PDB file of C-alpha atoms in Angstrom:
ATOM      1  CA  UNK A  16      57.472-112.594 125.026  1.00  0.00           C
ATOM      2  CA  UNK A  17      54.182-109.856 124.874  1.00  0.00           C
ATOM      3  CA  UNK A  18      51.655-112.123 127.327  1.00  0.00           C
ATOM      4  CA  UNK A  19      54.299-112.989 129.193  1.00  0.00           C
ATOM      5  CA  UNK A  20      55.344-109.825 130.401  1.00  0.00           C
ATOM      6  CA  UNK A  21      51.943-108.650 131.150  1.00  0.00           C
ATOM      7  CA  UNK A  22      50.158-111.021 132.784  1.00  0.00           C
ATOM      8  CA  UNK A  23      53.203-111.227 134.818  1.00  0.00           C
ATOM      9  CA  UNK A  24      52.627-110.887 138.400  1.00  0.00           C
ATOM     10  CA  UNK A  25      55.338-108.257 138.077  1.00  0.00           C
ATOM     11  CA  UNK A  26      54.697-106.320 135.210  1.00  0.00           C
ATOM     12  CA  UNK A  27      53.561-102.501 136.999  1.00  0.00           C
ATOM     13  CA  UNK A  28      50.529-100.005 135.862  1.00  0.00           C
ATOM     14  CA  UNK A  29      54.211 -98.494 133.551  1.00  0.00           C
ATOM     15  CA  UNK A  30      54.705-101.973 132.092  1.00  0.00           C
ATOM     16  CA  UNK A  31      51.242-102.187 130.995  1.00  0.00           C
ATOM     17  CA  UNK A  32      50.999 -99.202 129.604  1.00  0.00           C
ATOM     18  CA  UNK A  33      52.924-100.002 127.189  1.00  0.00           C
ATOM     19  CA  UNK A  34      50.906-102.775 125.180  1.00  0.00           C
ATOM     20  CA  UNK A  35      47.628-100.900 125.986  1.00  0.00           C
ATOM     21  CA  UNK A  36      47.956 -99.112 123.031  1.00  0.00           C
ATOM     22  CA  UNK A  37      49.383-102.404 120.489  1.00  0.00           C
ATOM     23  CA  UNK A  38      45.931-104.641 122.226  1.00  0.00           C
ATOM     24  CA  UNK A  39      44.214-101.406 120.736  1.00  0.00           C
ATOM     25  CA  UNK A  40      46.067-101.192 117.157  1.00  0.00           C
ATOM     26  CA  UNK A  41      45.690-105.358 117.234  1.00  0.00           C
ATOM     27  CA  UNK A  42      42.116-105.005 118.364  1.00  0.00           C
ATOM     28  CA  UNK A  43      41.768-102.159 115.524  1.00  0.00           C
ATOM     29  CA  UNK A  44      43.594-104.938 112.821  1.00  0.00           C
ATOM     30  CA  UNK A  45      41.984-107.698 113.550  1.00  0.00           C
ATOM     31  CA  UNK A  46      38.239-105.745 113.300  1.00  0.00           C
ATOM     32  CA  UNK A  47      39.906-104.547 109.718  1.00  0.00           C
ATOM     33  CA  UNK A  48      40.324-108.537 108.667  1.00  0.00           C
ATOM     34  CA  UNK A  49      36.836-109.409 109.431  1.00  0.00           C
ATOM     35  CA  UNK A  50      35.344-106.895 107.253  1.00  0.00           C
ATOM     36  CA  UNK A  51      37.148-108.228 105.013  1.00  0.00           C
ATOM     37  CA  UNK A  52      36.201-111.507 104.624  1.00  0.00           C
ATOM     38  CA  UNK A  53      32.508-112.130 102.520  1.00  0.00           C
ATOM     39  CA  UNK A  54      29.868-113.195 105.125  1.00  0.00           C
ATOM     40  CA  UNK A  55      28.187-115.936 105.370  1.00  0.00           C
ATOM     41  CA  UNK A  56      31.639-117.041 107.049  1.00  0.00           C
ATOM     42  CA  UNK A  57      32.270-120.829 109.434  1.00  0.00           C
ATOM     43  CA  UNK A  58      35.534-121.008 111.563  1.00  0.00           C
ATOM     44  CA  UNK A  59      36.191-124.105 111.671  1.00  0.00           C
ATOM     45  CA  UNK A  60      38.849-125.882 115.065  1.00  0.00           C
ATOM     46  CA  UNK A  61      41.107-128.718 115.400  1.00  0.00           C
ATOM     47  CA  UNK A  62      44.223-130.119 115.521  1.00  0.00           C
ATOM     48  CA  UNK A  63      47.146-128.461 114.086  1.00  0.00           C
ATOM     49  CA  UNK A  64      49.281-132.173 114.577  1.00  0.00           C
ATOM     50  CA  UNK A  65      46.816-133.889 112.501  1.00  0.00           C
ATOM     51  CA  UNK A  66      48.997-134.727 108.887  1.00  0.00           C
ATOM     52  CA  UNK A  67      46.948-135.400 105.308  1.00  0.00           C
ATOM     53  CA  UNK A  68      45.150-138.825 105.506  1.00  0.00           C
ATOM     54  CA  UNK A  69      44.623-138.823 108.346  1.00  0.00           C
ATOM     55  CA  UNK A  70      41.286-138.590 109.579  1.00  0.00           C
ATOM     56  CA  UNK A  71      40.746-135.760 110.739  1.00  0.00           C
ATOM     57  CA  UNK A  72      43.047-133.100 107.874  1.00  0.00           C
ATOM     58  CA  UNK A  73      40.738-135.462 106.000  1.00  0.00           C
ATOM     59  CA  UNK A  74      37.494-134.483 107.896  1.00  0.00           C
ATOM     60  CA  UNK A  75      38.435-130.909 107.906  1.00  0.00           C
ATOM     61  CA  UNK A  76      38.907-130.237 104.298  1.00  0.00           C
ATOM     62  CA  UNK A  77      35.698-131.879 103.145  1.00  0.00           C
ATOM     63  CA  UNK A  78      33.179-129.900 105.527  1.00  0.00           C
ATOM     64  CA  UNK A  79      35.583-127.121 104.500  1.00  0.00           C
ATOM     65  CA  UNK A  80      35.087-127.537 100.886  1.00  0.00           C
ATOM     66  CA  UNK A  81      31.262-128.450 101.254  1.00  0.00           C
ATOM     67  CA  UNK A  82      30.295-124.814 103.300  1.00  0.00           C
ATOM     68  CA  UNK A  83      32.489-123.487 100.662  1.00  0.00           C
ATOM     69  CA  UNK A  84      30.743-125.002  97.692  1.00  0.00           C
ATOM     70  CA  UNK A  85      27.355-123.612  99.141  1.00  0.00           C
ATOM     71  CA  UNK A  86      28.921-119.382  99.519  1.00  0.00           C
ATOM     72  CA  UNK A  87      30.574-119.446 102.975  1.00  0.00           C
ATOM     73  CA  UNK A  88      33.905-118.305 103.535  1.00  0.00           C
ATOM     74  CA  UNK A  89      35.833-120.534 105.654  1.00  0.00           C
ATOM     75  CA  UNK A  90      38.425-119.000 108.561  1.00  0.00           C
ATOM     76  CA  UNK A  91      40.925-121.115 110.457  1.00  0.00           C
ATOM     77  CA  UNK A  92      43.301-120.698 112.311  1.00  0.00           C
ATOM     78  CA  UNK A  93      45.586-120.372 110.533  1.00  0.00           C
ATOM     79  CA  UNK A  94      48.207-122.539 110.793  1.00  0.00           C
ATOM     80  CA  UNK A  95      48.244-126.926 110.067  1.00  0.00           C
ATOM     81  CA  UNK A  96      47.147-130.103 110.296  1.00  0.00           C
ATOM     82  CA  UNK A  97      42.790-129.651 110.673  1.00  0.00           C
ATOM     83  CA  UNK A  98      43.869-125.575 110.002  1.00  0.00           C
ATOM     84  CA  UNK A  99      44.920-126.967 107.150  1.00  0.00           C
ATOM     85  CA  UNK A 100      43.091-129.432 105.908  1.00  0.00           C
ATOM     86  CA  UNK A 101      40.087-126.465 106.201  1.00  0.00           C
ATOM     87  CA  UNK A 102      41.479-123.496 104.291  1.00  0.00           C
ATOM     88  CA  UNK A 103      43.045-125.861 101.066  1.00  0.00           C
ATOM     89  CA  UNK A 104      39.038-127.659 101.493  1.00  0.00           C
ATOM     90  CA  UNK A 105      38.162-124.186 100.926  1.00  0.00           C
ATOM     91  CA  UNK A 106      39.730-123.352  98.210  1.00  0.00           C
ATOM     92  CA  UNK A 107      39.408-126.283  96.503  1.00  0.00           C
ATOM     93  CA  UNK A 108      35.535-125.617  96.863  1.00  0.00           C
ATOM     94  CA  UNK A 109      35.790-122.539  95.355  1.00  0.00           C
ATOM     95  CA  UNK A 110      35.526-120.625  98.791  1.00  0.00           C
ATOM     96  CA  UNK A 111      37.298-117.400  99.826  1.00  0.00           C
ATOM     97  CA  UNK A 112      39.150-118.799 103.782  1.00  0.00           C
ATOM     98  CA  UNK A 113      40.896-116.802 106.097  1.00  0.00           C
ATOM     99  CA  UNK A 114      43.435-118.282 108.733  1.00  0.00           C
ATOM    100  CA  UNK A 115      43.968-115.685 112.143  1.00  0.00           C
ATOM    101  CA  UNK A 116      47.398-117.273 112.828  1.00  0.00           C
ATOM    102  CA  UNK A 117      48.961-116.584 115.907  1.00  0.00           C
ATOM    103  CA  UNK A 118      52.690-116.265 117.362  1.00  0.00           C
ATOM    104  CA  UNK A 119      53.688-118.604 119.413  1.00  0.00           C
ATOM    105  CA  UNK A 120      57.381-119.458 121.121  1.00  0.00           C
ATOM    106  CA  UNK A 121      57.978-122.857 118.013  1.00  0.00           C
ATOM    107  CA  UNK A 122      56.443-120.518 115.927  1.00  0.00           C
ATOM    108  CA  UNK A 123      53.592-121.491 114.116  1.00  0.00           C
ATOM    109  CA  UNK A 124      53.509-121.046 110.893  1.00  0.00           C
ATOM    110  CA  UNK A 125      50.967-120.120 108.330  1.00  0.00           C
ATOM    111  CA  UNK A 126      49.712-122.614 106.054  1.00  0.00           C
ATOM    112  CA  UNK A 127      49.868-121.251 101.692  1.00  0.00           C
ATOM    113  CA  UNK A 128      45.800-121.907 101.001  1.00  0.00           C
ATOM    114  CA  UNK A 129      44.512-118.016 102.112  1.00  0.00           C
ATOM    115  CA  UNK A 130      42.852-115.328 100.351  1.00  0.00           C
ATOM    116  CA  UNK A 131      44.010-113.352 104.001  1.00  0.00           C
ATOM    117  CA  UNK A 132      46.037-113.792 106.723  1.00  0.00           C
ATOM    118  CA  UNK A 133      46.033-111.922 109.928  1.00  0.00           C
ATOM    119  CA  UNK A 134      48.515-113.303 112.168  1.00  0.00           C
ATOM    120  CA  UNK A 135      48.356-112.005 115.947  1.00  0.00           C
ATOM    121  CA  UNK A 136      50.143-111.507 119.279  1.00  0.00           C
ATOM    122  CA  UNK A 137      47.251-112.443 122.433  1.00  0.00           C
ATOM    123  CA  UNK A 138      45.008-114.898 122.250  1.00  0.00           C
ATOM    124  CA  UNK A 139      42.244-112.787 123.404  1.00  0.00           C
ATOM    125  CA  UNK A 140      42.350-110.763 120.427  1.00  0.00           C
ATOM    126  CA  UNK A 141      42.254-113.860 117.787  1.00  0.00           C
ATOM    127  CA  UNK A 142      39.190-115.718 120.122  1.00  0.00           C
ATOM    128  CA  UNK A 143      37.331-111.749 119.689  1.00  0.00           C
ATOM    129  CA  UNK A 144      38.026-112.113 116.252  1.00  0.00           C
ATOM    130  CA  UNK A 145      37.098-116.294 115.241  1.00  0.00           C
ATOM    131  CA  UNK A 146      33.839-115.798 117.353  1.00  0.00           C
ATOM    132  CA  UNK A 147      32.639-112.318 115.307  1.00  0.00           C
ATOM    133  CA  UNK A 148      33.166-113.561 111.862  1.00  0.00           C
ATOM    134  CA  UNK A 149      31.520-116.502 112.433  1.00  0.00           C
ATOM    135  CA  UNK A 150      27.466-118.446 112.288  1.00  0.00           C
ATOM    136  CA  UNK A 151      28.871-121.056 113.714  1.00  0.00           C
ATOM    137  CA  UNK A 152      31.276-123.080 115.293  1.00  0.00           C
ATOM    138  CA  UNK A 153      33.011-126.829 114.030  1.00  0.00           C
ATOM    139  CA  UNK A 154      34.659-128.562 115.832  1.00  0.00           C
ATOM    140  CA  UNK A 155      37.416-131.622 114.862  1.00  0.00           C
ATOM    141  CA  UNK A 156      39.676-132.924 116.946  1.00  0.00           C
ATOM    142  CA  UNK A 157      42.223-131.295 118.614  1.00  0.00           C
ATOM    143  CA  UNK A 158      44.071-130.080 121.904  1.00  0.00           C
ATOM    144  CA  UNK A 159      44.171-127.585 124.449  1.00  0.00           C
ATOM    145  CA  UNK A 160      43.925-124.643 122.155  1.00  0.00           C
ATOM    146  CA  UNK A 161      40.800-127.211 120.588  1.00  0.00           C
ATOM    147  CA  UNK A 162      39.256-127.449 123.875  1.00  0.00           C
ATOM    148  CA  UNK A 163      39.747-123.220 124.639  1.00  0.00           C
ATOM    149  CA  UNK A 164      38.011-122.638 121.841  1.00  0.00           C
ATOM    150  CA  UNK A 165      35.163-124.321 122.204  1.00  0.00           C
ATOM    151  CA  UNK A 166      34.243-123.352 125.975  1.00  0.00           C
ATOM    152  CA  UNK A 167      35.061-120.523 125.680  1.00  0.00           C
ATOM    153  CA  UNK A 168      31.914-120.046 122.106  1.00  0.00           C
ATOM    154  CA  UNK A 169      30.057-121.836 124.894  1.00  0.00           C
ATOM    155  CA  UNK A 170      31.148-119.666 127.467  1.00  0.00           C
ATOM    156  CA  UNK A 171      30.150-116.283 125.397  1.00  0.00           C
ATOM    157  CA  UNK A 172      26.916-118.448 123.765  1.00  0.00           C
ATOM    158  CA  UNK A 173      25.522-119.176 127.804  1.00  0.00           C
ATOM    159  CA  UNK A 174      26.386-116.047 129.427  1.00  0.00           C
ATOM    160  CA  UNK A 175      24.413-114.201 126.446  1.00  0.00           C
ATOM    161  CA  UNK A 176      28.008-112.886 125.503  1.00  0.00           C
ATOM    162  CA  UNK A 177      26.388-113.812 122.090  1.00  0.00           C
ATOM    163  CA  UNK A 178      23.711-114.616 120.355  1.00  0.00           C
ATOM    164  CA  UNK A 179      23.009-118.381 120.731  1.00  0.00           C
ATOM    165  CA  UNK A 180      24.495-120.090 117.032  1.00  0.00           C
ATOM    166  CA  UNK A 181      25.472-122.867 116.225  1.00  0.00           C
ATOM    167  CA  UNK A 182      28.610-125.363 117.973  1.00  0.00           C
ATOM    168  CA  UNK A 183      29.040-128.285 115.870  1.00  0.00           C
ATOM    169  CA  UNK A 184      31.382-130.981 116.925  1.00  0.00           C
ATOM    170  CA  UNK A 185      32.476-133.900 113.723  1.00  0.00           C
ATOM    171  CA  UNK A 186      33.568-137.560 115.746  1.00  0.00           C
ATOM    172  CA  UNK A 187      30.653-138.991 118.336  1.00  0.00           C
ATOM    173  CA  UNK A 188      33.661-141.025 118.662  1.00  0.00           C
ATOM    174  CA  UNK A 189      37.073-138.313 119.768  1.00  0.00           C
ATOM    175  CA  UNK A 190      34.689-136.376 121.498  1.00  0.00           C
ATOM    176  CA  UNK A 191      32.386-138.838 123.789  1.00  0.00           C
ATOM    177  CA  UNK A 192      33.916-139.683 127.004  1.00  0.00           C
ATOM    178  CA  UNK A 193      34.107-135.434 126.958  1.00  0.00           C
ATOM    179  CA  UNK A 194      30.185-135.369 125.958  1.00  0.00           C
ATOM    180  CA  UNK A 195      29.865-138.063 128.807  1.00  0.00           C
ATOM    181  CA  UNK A 196      31.336-136.234 131.965  1.00  0.00           C
ATOM    182  CA  UNK A 197      30.025-132.962 130.644  1.00  0.00           C
ATOM    183  CA  UNK A 198      26.248-135.045 131.370  1.00  0.00           C
ATOM    184  CA  UNK A 199      27.877-137.078 134.553  1.00  0.00           C
ATOM    185  CA  UNK A 200      29.111-133.946 136.415  1.00  0.00           C
ATOM    186  CA  UNK A 201      28.088-131.181 135.284  1.00  0.00           C
ATOM    187  CA  UNK A 202      24.871-131.263 134.499  1.00  0.00           C
ATOM    188  CA  UNK A 203      24.160-134.070 137.446  1.00  0.00           C
ATOM    189  CA  UNK A 204      26.100-131.703 139.511  1.00  0.00           C
ATOM    190  CA  UNK A 205      23.756-129.205 138.642  1.00  0.00           C
ATOM    191  CA  UNK A 206      27.131-127.626 137.113  1.00  0.00           C
ATOM    192  CA  UNK A 207      25.215-126.780 133.903  1.00  0.00           C
ATOM    193  CA  UNK A 208      21.536-126.464 132.650  1.00  0.00           C
ATOM    194  CA  UNK A 209      19.901-129.528 130.857  1.00  0.00           C
ATOM    195  CA  UNK A 210      19.939-126.416 128.274  1.00  0.00           C
ATOM    196  CA  UNK A 211      23.305-126.214 128.089  1.00  0.00           C
ATOM    197  CA  UNK A 212      24.425-129.438 126.885  1.00  0.00           C
ATOM    198  CA  UNK A 213      21.655-129.093 123.979  1.00  0.00           C
ATOM    199  CA  UNK A 214      24.106-126.203 123.135  1.00  0.00           C
ATOM    200  CA  UNK A 215      26.333-128.205 121.123  1.00  0.00           C
ATOM    201  CA  UNK A 216      25.832-131.248 118.290  1.00  0.00           C
ATOM    202  CA  UNK A 217      27.493-134.240 117.477  1.00  0.00           C
ATOM    203  CA  UNK A 218      28.042-135.536 114.111  1.00  0.00           C
ATOM    204  CA  UNK A 219      30.175-137.892 111.920  1.00  0.00           C
ATOM    205  CA  UNK A 220      28.607-136.816 108.896  1.00  0.00           C
ATOM    206  CA  UNK A 221      30.654-133.651 107.074  1.00  0.00           C
ATOM    207  CA  UNK A 222      27.246-133.218 105.320  1.00  0.00           C
ATOM    208  CA  UNK A 223      25.174-132.752 108.227  1.00  0.00           C
ATOM    209  CA  UNK A 224      28.188-130.725 110.067  1.00  0.00           C
ATOM    210  CA  UNK A 225      27.469-128.400 107.458  1.00  0.00           C
ATOM    211  CA  UNK A 226      23.855-128.285 106.579  1.00  0.00           C
ATOM    212  CA  UNK A 227      22.390-127.367 111.033  1.00  0.00           C
ATOM    213  CA  UNK A 228      24.989-124.434 110.297  1.00  0.00           C
ATOM    214  CA  UNK A 229      23.765-123.899 107.504  1.00  0.00           C
ATOM    215  CA  UNK A 230      19.785-124.353 108.373  1.00  0.00           C
ATOM    216  CA  UNK A 231      20.956-122.120 111.092  1.00  0.00           C
ATOM    217  CA  UNK A 232      22.165-119.625 109.474  1.00  0.00           C
ATOM    218  CA  UNK A 233      19.063-119.490 107.146  1.00  0.00           C
ATOM    219  CA  UNK A 234      16.059-120.000 109.755  1.00  0.00           C
ATOM    220  CA  UNK A 235      18.077-116.808 111.810  1.00  0.00           C
ATOM    221  CA  UNK A 236      17.939-119.349 114.857  1.00  0.00           C
ATOM    222  CA  UNK A 237      19.900-117.953 116.359  1.00  0.00           C
ATOM    223  CA  UNK A 238      18.487-116.382 120.100  1.00  0.00           C
ATOM    224  CA  UNK A 239      19.903-115.051 123.986  1.00  0.00           C
ATOM    225  CA  UNK A 240      20.061-117.447 125.283  1.00  0.00           C
ATOM    226  CA  UNK A 241      17.014-118.544 128.737  1.00  0.00           C
ATOM    227  CA  UNK A 242      17.562-117.212 131.668  1.00  0.00           C
ATOM    228  CA  UNK A 243      20.575-119.442 133.345  1.00  0.00           C
ATOM    229  CA  UNK A 244      19.328-120.962 136.339  1.00  0.00           C
ATOM    230  CA  UNK A 245      22.229-120.646 138.070  1.00  0.00           C
ATOM    231  CA  UNK A 246      24.272-118.467 140.412  1.00  0.00           C
ATOM    232  CA  UNK A 247      27.461-117.802 138.215  1.00  0.00           C
ATOM    233  CA  UNK A 248      28.898-118.495 134.620  1.00  0.00           C
ATOM    234  CA  UNK A 249      32.306-120.213 136.082  1.00  0.00           C
TER     235      UNK A 249
END
């Protein structure tokens, strides 16, 4: 895979030069796609492994439908599971549905509920588009990829690389132990600041998830966070 070659310690400058043009084009294609998505938009994350009838699937479907009914576009990773559910809910609510997929060794298929679909070779390009398009994130239960996207957003907000926009964790039971660890280990040991914990809103109610994001957008609550008290962002 292209990423594997780029990230290999054996890659030479000549090898990397081959890919710079491809990466640049992928960014350009991504920004062009973002420009075609009606605003405002929310990005919804969650597991690819759940199916219709599973709680995260039905929760994602409902959250997205409520956003669509409020006139919001819904953006996901474009694949199955929660992504499919959210794109499906957006269509059911009469909204615009977009998916930014990724090429994987085990070929992730695009779901059939997309008004706009773009497949990326590189995770870092794709993640840039998730942030670029969104007025907020809703994060449903998921695995490594979902948690990666969650902490990417938090790091960008914490370090002032993006304006503070709402990040909603859906399903308090699922995320409870992670939040407990953040408070007990990260906060108690001074690895993060008290304000950092407040970057997250936790809910079990679809309407509440939508309200938090929509209200923030309407009040223009996004702002540059306070100067961090930590010496670095690690």
